[in-house]
Tab-separated table of C-alpha atoms in Angstrom:
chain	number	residue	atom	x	y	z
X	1	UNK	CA	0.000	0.000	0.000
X	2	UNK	CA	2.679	2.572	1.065
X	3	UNK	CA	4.711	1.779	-2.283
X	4	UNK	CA	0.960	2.968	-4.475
X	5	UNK	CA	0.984	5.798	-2.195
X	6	UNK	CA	4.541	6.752	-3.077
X	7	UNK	CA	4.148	6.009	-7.030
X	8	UNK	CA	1.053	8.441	-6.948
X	9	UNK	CA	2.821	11.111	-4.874
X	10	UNK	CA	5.610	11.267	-8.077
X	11	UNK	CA	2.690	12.042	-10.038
X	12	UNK	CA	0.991	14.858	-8.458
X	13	UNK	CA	2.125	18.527	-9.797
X	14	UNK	CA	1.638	21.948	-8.795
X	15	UNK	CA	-0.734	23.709	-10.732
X	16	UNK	CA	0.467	26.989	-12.395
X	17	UNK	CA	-1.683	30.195	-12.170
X	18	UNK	CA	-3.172	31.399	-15.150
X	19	UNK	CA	-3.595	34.902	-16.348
X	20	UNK	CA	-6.478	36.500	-14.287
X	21	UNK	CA	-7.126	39.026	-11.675
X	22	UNK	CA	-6.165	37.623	-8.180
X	23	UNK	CA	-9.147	36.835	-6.049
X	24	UNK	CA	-9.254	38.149	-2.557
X	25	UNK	CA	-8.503	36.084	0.150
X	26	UNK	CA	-9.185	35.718	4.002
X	27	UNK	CA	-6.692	34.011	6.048
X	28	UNK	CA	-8.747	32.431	9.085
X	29	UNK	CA	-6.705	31.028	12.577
X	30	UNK	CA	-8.187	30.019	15.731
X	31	UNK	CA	-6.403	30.200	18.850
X	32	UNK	CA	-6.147	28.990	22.263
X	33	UNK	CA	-3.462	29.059	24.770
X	34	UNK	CA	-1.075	29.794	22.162
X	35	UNK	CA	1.304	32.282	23.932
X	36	UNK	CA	4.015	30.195	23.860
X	37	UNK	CA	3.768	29.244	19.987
X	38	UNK	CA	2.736	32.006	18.407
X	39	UNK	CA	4.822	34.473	18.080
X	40	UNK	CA	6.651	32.340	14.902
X	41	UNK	CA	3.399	32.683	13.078
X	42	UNK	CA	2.532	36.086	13.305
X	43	UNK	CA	6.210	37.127	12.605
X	44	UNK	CA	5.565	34.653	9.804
X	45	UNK	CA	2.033	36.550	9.082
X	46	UNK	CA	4.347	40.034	8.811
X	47	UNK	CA	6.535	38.784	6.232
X	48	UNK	CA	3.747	36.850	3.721
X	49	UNK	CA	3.494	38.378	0.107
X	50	UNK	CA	0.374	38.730	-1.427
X	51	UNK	CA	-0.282	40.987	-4.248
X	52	UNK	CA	-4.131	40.684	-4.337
X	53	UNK	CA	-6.594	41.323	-1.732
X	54	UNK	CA	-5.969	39.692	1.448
X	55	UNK	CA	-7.458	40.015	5.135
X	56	UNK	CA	-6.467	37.965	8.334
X	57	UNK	CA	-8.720	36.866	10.821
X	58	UNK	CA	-7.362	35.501	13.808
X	59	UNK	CA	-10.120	34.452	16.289
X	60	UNK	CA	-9.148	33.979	19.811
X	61	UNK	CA	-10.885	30.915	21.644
X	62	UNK	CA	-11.345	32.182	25.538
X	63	UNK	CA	-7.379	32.166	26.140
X	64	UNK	CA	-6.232	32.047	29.286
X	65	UNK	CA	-2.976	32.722	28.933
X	66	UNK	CA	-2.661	36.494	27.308
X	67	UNK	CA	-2.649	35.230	24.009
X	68	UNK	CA	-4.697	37.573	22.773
X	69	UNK	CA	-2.794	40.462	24.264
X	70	UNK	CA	-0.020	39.127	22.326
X	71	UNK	CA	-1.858	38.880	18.885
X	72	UNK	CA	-2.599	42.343	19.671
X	73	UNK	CA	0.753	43.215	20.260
X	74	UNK	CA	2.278	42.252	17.137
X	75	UNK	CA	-0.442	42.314	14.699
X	76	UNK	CA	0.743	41.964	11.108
X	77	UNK	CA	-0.625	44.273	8.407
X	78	UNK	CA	-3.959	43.380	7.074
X	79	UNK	CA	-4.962	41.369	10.317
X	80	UNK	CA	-7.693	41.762	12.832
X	81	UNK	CA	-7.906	39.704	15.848
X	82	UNK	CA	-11.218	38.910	17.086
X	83	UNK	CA	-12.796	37.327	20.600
X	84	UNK	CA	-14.910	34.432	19.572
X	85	UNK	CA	-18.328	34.360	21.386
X	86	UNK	CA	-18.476	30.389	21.075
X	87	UNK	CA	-15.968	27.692	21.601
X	88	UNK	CA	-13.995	25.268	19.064
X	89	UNK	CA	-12.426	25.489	15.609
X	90	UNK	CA	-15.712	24.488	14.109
X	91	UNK	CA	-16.954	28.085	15.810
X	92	UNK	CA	-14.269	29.790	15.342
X	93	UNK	CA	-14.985	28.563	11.329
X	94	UNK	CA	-18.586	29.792	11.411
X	95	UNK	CA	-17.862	33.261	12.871
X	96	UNK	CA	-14.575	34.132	10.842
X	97	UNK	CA	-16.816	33.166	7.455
X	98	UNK	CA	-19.450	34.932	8.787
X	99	UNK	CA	-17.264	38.395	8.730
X	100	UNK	CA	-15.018	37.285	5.927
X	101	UNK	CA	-14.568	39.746	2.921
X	102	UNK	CA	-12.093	37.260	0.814
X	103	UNK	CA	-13.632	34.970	-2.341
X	104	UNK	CA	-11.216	32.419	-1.270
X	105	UNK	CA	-11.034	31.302	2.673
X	106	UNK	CA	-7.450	29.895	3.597
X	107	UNK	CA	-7.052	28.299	6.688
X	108	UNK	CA	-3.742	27.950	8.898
X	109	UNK	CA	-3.287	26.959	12.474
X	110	UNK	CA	-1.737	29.666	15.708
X	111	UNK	CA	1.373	27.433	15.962
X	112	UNK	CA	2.437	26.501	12.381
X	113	UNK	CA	4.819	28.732	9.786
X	114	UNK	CA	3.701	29.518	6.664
X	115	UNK	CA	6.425	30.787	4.336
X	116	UNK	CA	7.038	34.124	2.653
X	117	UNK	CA	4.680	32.990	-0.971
X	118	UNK	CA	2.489	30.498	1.041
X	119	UNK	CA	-1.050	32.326	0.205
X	120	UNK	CA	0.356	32.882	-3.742
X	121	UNK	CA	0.718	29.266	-4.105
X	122	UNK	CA	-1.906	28.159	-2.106
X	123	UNK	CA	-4.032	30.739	-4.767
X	124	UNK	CA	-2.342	29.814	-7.451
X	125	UNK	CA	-4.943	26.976	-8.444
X	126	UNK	CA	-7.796	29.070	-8.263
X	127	UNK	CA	-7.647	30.818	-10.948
X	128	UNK	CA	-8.555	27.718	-12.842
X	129	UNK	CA	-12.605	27.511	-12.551
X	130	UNK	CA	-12.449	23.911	-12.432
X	131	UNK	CA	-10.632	24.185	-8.795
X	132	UNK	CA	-12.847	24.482	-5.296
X	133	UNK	CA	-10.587	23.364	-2.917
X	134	UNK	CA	-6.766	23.097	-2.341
X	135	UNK	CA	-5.011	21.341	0.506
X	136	UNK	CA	-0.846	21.788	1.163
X	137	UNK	CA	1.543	20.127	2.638
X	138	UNK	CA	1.949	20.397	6.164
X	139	UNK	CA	5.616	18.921	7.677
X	140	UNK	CA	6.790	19.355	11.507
X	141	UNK	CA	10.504	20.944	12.730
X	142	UNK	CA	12.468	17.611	13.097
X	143	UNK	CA	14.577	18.426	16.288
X	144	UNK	CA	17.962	16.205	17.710
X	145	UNK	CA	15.118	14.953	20.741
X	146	UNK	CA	13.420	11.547	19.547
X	147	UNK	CA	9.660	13.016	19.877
X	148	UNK	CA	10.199	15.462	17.263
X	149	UNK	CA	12.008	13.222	14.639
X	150	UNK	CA	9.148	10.592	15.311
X	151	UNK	CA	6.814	13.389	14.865
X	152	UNK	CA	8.530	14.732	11.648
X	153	UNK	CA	8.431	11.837	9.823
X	154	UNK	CA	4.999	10.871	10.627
X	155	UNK	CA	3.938	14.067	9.203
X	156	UNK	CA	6.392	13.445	6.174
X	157	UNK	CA	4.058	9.889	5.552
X	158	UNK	CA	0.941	11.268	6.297
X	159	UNK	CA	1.891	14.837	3.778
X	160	UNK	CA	2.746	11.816	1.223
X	161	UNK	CA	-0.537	9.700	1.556
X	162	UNK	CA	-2.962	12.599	1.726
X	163	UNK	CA	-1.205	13.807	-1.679
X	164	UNK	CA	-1.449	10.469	-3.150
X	165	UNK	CA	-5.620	10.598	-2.586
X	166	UNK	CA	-5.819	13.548	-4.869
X	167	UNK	CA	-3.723	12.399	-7.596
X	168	UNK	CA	-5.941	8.897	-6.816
X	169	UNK	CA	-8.935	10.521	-7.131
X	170	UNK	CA	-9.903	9.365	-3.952
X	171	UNK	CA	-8.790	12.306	-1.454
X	172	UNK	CA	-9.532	11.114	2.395
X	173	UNK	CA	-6.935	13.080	4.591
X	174	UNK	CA	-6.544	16.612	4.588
X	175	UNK	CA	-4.896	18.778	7.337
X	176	UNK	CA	-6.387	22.192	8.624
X	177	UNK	CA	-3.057	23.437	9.237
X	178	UNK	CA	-3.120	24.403	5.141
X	179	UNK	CA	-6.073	24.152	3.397
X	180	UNK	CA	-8.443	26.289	0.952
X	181	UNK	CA	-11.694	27.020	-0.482
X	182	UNK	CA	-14.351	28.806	-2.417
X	183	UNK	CA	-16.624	30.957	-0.101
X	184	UNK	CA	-19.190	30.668	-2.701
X	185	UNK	CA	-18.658	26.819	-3.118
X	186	UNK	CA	-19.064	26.024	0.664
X	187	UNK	CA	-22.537	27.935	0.727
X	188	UNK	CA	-23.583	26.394	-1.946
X	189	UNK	CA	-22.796	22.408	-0.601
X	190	UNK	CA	-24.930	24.061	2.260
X	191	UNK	CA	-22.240	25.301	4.228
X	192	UNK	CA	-20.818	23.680	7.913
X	193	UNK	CA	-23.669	23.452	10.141
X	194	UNK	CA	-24.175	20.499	10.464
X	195	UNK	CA	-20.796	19.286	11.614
X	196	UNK	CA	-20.297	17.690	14.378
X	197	UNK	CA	-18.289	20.288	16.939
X	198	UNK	CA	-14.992	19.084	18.200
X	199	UNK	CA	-11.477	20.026	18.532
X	200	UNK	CA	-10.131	17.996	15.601
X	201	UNK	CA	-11.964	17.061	12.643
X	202	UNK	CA	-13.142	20.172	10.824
X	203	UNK	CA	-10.364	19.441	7.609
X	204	UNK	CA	-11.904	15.684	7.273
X	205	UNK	CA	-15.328	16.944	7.518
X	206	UNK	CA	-15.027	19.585	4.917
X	207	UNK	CA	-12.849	17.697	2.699
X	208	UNK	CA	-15.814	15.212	2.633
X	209	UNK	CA	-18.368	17.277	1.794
X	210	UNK	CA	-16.634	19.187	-1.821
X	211	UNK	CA	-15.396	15.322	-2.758
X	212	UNK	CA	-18.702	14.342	-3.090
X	213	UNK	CA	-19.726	16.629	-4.643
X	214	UNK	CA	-16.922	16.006	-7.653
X	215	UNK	CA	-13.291	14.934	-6.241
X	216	UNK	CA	-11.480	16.376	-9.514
X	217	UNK	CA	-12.312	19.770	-8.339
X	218	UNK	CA	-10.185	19.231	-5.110
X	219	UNK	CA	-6.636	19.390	-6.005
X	220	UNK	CA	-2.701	18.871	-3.681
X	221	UNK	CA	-0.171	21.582	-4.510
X	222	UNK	CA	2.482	19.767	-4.320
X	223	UNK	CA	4.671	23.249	-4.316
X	224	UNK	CA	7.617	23.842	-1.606
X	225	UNK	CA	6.694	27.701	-1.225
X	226	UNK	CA	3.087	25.914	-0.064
X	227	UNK	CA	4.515	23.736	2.509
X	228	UNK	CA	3.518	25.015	6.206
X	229	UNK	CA	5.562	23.365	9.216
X	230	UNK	CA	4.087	23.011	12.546
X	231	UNK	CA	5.042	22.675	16.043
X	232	UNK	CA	5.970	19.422	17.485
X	233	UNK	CA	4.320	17.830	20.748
X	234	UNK	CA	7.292	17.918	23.365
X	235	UNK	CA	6.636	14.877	24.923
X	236	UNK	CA	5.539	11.423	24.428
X	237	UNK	CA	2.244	11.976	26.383
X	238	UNK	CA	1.425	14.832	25.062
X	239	UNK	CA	2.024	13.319	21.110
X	240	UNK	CA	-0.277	10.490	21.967
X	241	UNK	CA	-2.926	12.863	23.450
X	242	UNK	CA	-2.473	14.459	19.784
X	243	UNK	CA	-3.348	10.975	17.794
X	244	UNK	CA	-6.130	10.737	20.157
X	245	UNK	CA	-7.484	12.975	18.965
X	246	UNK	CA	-7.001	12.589	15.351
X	247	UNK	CA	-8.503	9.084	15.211
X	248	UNK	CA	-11.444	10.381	17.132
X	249	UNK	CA	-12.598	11.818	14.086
X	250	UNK	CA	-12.213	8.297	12.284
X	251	UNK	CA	-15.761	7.391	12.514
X	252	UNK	CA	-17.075	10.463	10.017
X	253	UNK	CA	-14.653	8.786	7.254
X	254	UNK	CA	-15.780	7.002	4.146
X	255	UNK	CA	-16.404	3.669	4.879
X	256	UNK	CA	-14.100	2.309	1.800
X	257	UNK	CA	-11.557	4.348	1.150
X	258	UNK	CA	-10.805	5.935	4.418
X	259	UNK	CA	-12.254	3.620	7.800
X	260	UNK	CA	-11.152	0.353	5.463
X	261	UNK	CA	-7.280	1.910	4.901
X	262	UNK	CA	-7.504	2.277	8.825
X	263	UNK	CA	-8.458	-0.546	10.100
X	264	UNK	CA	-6.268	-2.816	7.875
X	265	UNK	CA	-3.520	-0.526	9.032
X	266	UNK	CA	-4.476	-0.908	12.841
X	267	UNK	CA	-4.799	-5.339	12.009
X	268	UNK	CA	-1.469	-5.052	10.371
X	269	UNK	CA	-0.033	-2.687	13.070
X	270	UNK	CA	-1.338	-5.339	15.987
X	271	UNK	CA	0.135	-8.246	13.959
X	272	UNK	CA	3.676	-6.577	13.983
X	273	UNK	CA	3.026	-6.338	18.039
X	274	UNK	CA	3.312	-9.828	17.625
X	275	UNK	CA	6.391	-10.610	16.394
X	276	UNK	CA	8.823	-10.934	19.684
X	277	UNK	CA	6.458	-13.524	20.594
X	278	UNK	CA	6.382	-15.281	17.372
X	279	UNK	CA	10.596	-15.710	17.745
X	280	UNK	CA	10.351	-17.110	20.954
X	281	UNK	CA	7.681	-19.397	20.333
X	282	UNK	CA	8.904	-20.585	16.933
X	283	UNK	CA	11.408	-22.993	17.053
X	284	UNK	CA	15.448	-21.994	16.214
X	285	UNK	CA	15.787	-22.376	12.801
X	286	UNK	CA	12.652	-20.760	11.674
X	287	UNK	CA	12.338	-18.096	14.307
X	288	UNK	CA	14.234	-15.467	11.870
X	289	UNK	CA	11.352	-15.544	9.783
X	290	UNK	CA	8.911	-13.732	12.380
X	291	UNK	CA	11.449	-10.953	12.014
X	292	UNK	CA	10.451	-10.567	7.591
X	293	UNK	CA	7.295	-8.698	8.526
X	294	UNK	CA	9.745	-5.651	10.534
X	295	UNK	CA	11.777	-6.063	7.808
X	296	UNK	CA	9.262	-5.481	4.610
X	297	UNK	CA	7.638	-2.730	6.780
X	298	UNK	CA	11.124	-0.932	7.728
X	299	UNK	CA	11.577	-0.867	3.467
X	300	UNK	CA	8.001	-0.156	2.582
X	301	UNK	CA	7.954	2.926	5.030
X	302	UNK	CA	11.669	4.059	4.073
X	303	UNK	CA	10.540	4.562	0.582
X	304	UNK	CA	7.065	6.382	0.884
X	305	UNK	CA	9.079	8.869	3.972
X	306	UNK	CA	12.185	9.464	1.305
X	307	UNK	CA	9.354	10.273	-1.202
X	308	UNK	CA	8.415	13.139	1.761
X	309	UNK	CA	11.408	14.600	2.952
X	310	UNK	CA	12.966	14.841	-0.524
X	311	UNK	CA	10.289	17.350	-1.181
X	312	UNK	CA	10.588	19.008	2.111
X	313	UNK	CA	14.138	19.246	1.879
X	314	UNK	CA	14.024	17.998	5.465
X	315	UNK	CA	16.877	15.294	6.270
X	316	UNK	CA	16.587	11.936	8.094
X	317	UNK	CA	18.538	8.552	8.225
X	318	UNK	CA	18.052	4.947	7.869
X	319	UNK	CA	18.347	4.225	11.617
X	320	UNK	CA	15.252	7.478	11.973
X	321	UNK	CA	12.938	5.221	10.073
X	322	UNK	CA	14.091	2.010	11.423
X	323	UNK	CA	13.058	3.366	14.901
X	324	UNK	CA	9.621	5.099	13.584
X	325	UNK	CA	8.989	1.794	12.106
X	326	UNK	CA	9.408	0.096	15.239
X	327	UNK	CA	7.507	2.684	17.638
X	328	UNK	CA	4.190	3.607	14.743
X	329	UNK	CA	2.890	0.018	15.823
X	330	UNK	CA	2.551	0.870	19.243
X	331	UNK	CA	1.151	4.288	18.720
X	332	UNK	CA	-1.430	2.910	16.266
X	333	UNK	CA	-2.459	0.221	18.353
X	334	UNK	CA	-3.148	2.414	21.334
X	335	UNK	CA	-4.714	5.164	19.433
X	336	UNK	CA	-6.634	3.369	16.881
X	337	UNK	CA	-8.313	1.507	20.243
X	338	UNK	CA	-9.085	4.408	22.184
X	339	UNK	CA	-9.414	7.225	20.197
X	340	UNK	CA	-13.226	6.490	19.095
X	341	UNK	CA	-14.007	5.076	22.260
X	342	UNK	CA	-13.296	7.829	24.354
X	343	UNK	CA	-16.386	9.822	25.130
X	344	UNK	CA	-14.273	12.623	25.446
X	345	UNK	CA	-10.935	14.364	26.184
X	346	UNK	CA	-8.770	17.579	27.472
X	347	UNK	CA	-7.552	20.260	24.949
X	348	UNK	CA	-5.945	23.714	25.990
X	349	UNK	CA	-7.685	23.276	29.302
X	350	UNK	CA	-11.066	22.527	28.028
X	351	UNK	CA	-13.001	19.195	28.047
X	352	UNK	CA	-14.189	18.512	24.573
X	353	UNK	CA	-16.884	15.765	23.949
């Protein structure tokens, strides 16, 4: 599976803008309890080039912390920063379309860094008529500490695989840290309502709703200056708190193309868990074999994450991947078990159901 994944990746493109007026655009970011990480993407936010229209919205969610003092503080040009009178993304979504002047809606997250020609080549495919929506890639800062490389290269596979379901046809994944969309489009599919309100999900859930409606109008630009990176957890606790929160989303998925991907994942995952006792219980001479399944999947995974951080320009070794390979079972397993079950969980200080 990972090696289709990495064959479609090669065949994904950027596509080039054609001559027309630039539409007018509305950068929208919620934020909670982001005093800590913020300050990269607003000095980020100062720097971006845009030579069309362009507004930012950045709605802050009931901080605690002074983020919003902060925001305030060091407010790039064209920015407003608002106090959300609900809770959640999905309301922070509502109210920032509700006020938003831009044709196109572009959506970032408080602790990720776009770069300098992010919104241009996010744009960039709008201005063919056939395009509605646009996702980017999204990568994490790989640091020397083993959380972050783990993290960076998960977000290398999962930047890979989410590209690979556009040039498939068959988009699933998509990550609200870089995504856009018509205004007009979204209103017309009948707009977000009816979405179910969480902390995590809103990308999926939005994603869903223009595939349906025709998949070849939802396109990956697969274009460096597009790439976003975001912050990563900085500890093991807190980076499974994160996946716990991404699979509890997994239940609003196409049944087919993304719950079936999932759960053959999560068999294949628990089946690796297996292995040590597969050596000791086989006898001598054929216990080496149990070992061919860490082996394929150590390959497999090396080629699909070389297929990410080529494009990224981001660097990692043989003996990274070995020890992703060895700890993404374990997360999986964990995650993939508890994440739907859970009838709810803490974010930012706040108990989300």
């Amino acid at each position: 599976m990972q090696e289709r994944y990495r064959l479609a990746w090669g065949r994904l493109t950027a596509i080039p803008a054609q001559e027309a007026d630039l539409p007018s655009v509305t950068i929208i970011i919620a934020a909670r309890n982001e005093v800590h990480r913020i300050r990269p993407t607003l000095n980020a936010l100062h720097r971006l080039v845009y030579p069309g229209p362009l507004e930012i919205l950045i709605l802050d969610d009931h901080s605690t912390d002074g983020t919003a003092d902060l925001i305030r503080d060091h407010l790039p040009p064209r920015a407003r920063c608002l106090a959300l009178s609900g809770t959640g993304k999905r309301a922070a979504l509502v109210e920032g379309l509700q006020v938003a002047s831009g044709e196109i809606i572009l959506l970032t997250d408080a602790d990720c860094v776009p770069g300098i020609d992010w919104a241009s080549s996010m744009i960039q495919p709008f201005s063919h008529p056939g395009i509605d929506w646009v996702s980017g890639p999204v990568t994490s800062v790989a640091g020397t500490d083993m959380v972050s490389r783990y993290d960076a290269l998960e977000w290398q596979g999962l930047m890979v695989i989410t590209g690979a379901g556009f040039a498939l046809g068959r988009p699933v994944l998509a990550q609200g840290a870089n995504m856009a969309f018509r205004k007009s489009r979204l209103a017309e599919l009948g707009g977000i309502q009816g979405f179910p309100s969480r902390a995590s999900g809103d990308d999926v859930f939005l994603l869903s709703l223009f595939q349906q409606d025709d998949a070849h109008r939802c396109h990956f630009q697969q274009d460096i200056r597009a790439l976003v990176q975001t912050a990563a957890p900085d500890s093991w606790r807190a980076l499974v708190r994160q996946r716990l929160r991404w699979t509890s989303k997994s239940g609003h998925l196409d049944v087919w193309h993304g719950l079936a991907p999932m759960a053959l994942t999560w068999l294949a995952c628990l089946v690796l868990l297996a292995t040590p006792v597969l050596f000791y219980a086989l006898p001598a001479h054929s216990a080496p074999l149990s070992l061919l399944p860490i082996l394929v999947k150590f390959m497999a995974d090396y080629r699909l994450l070389r297929a990410g951080w080529q494009f990224s320009c981001a660097r990692f070794t043989w003996m990274d991947v070995l020890l992703a390979s060895l700890i993404q079972p374990v997360l999986v397993v964990i995650s993939g078990w508890i994440g739907p079950l859970r009838p709810g969980y803490l974010w930012k200080g706040r108990r989300v159901q």
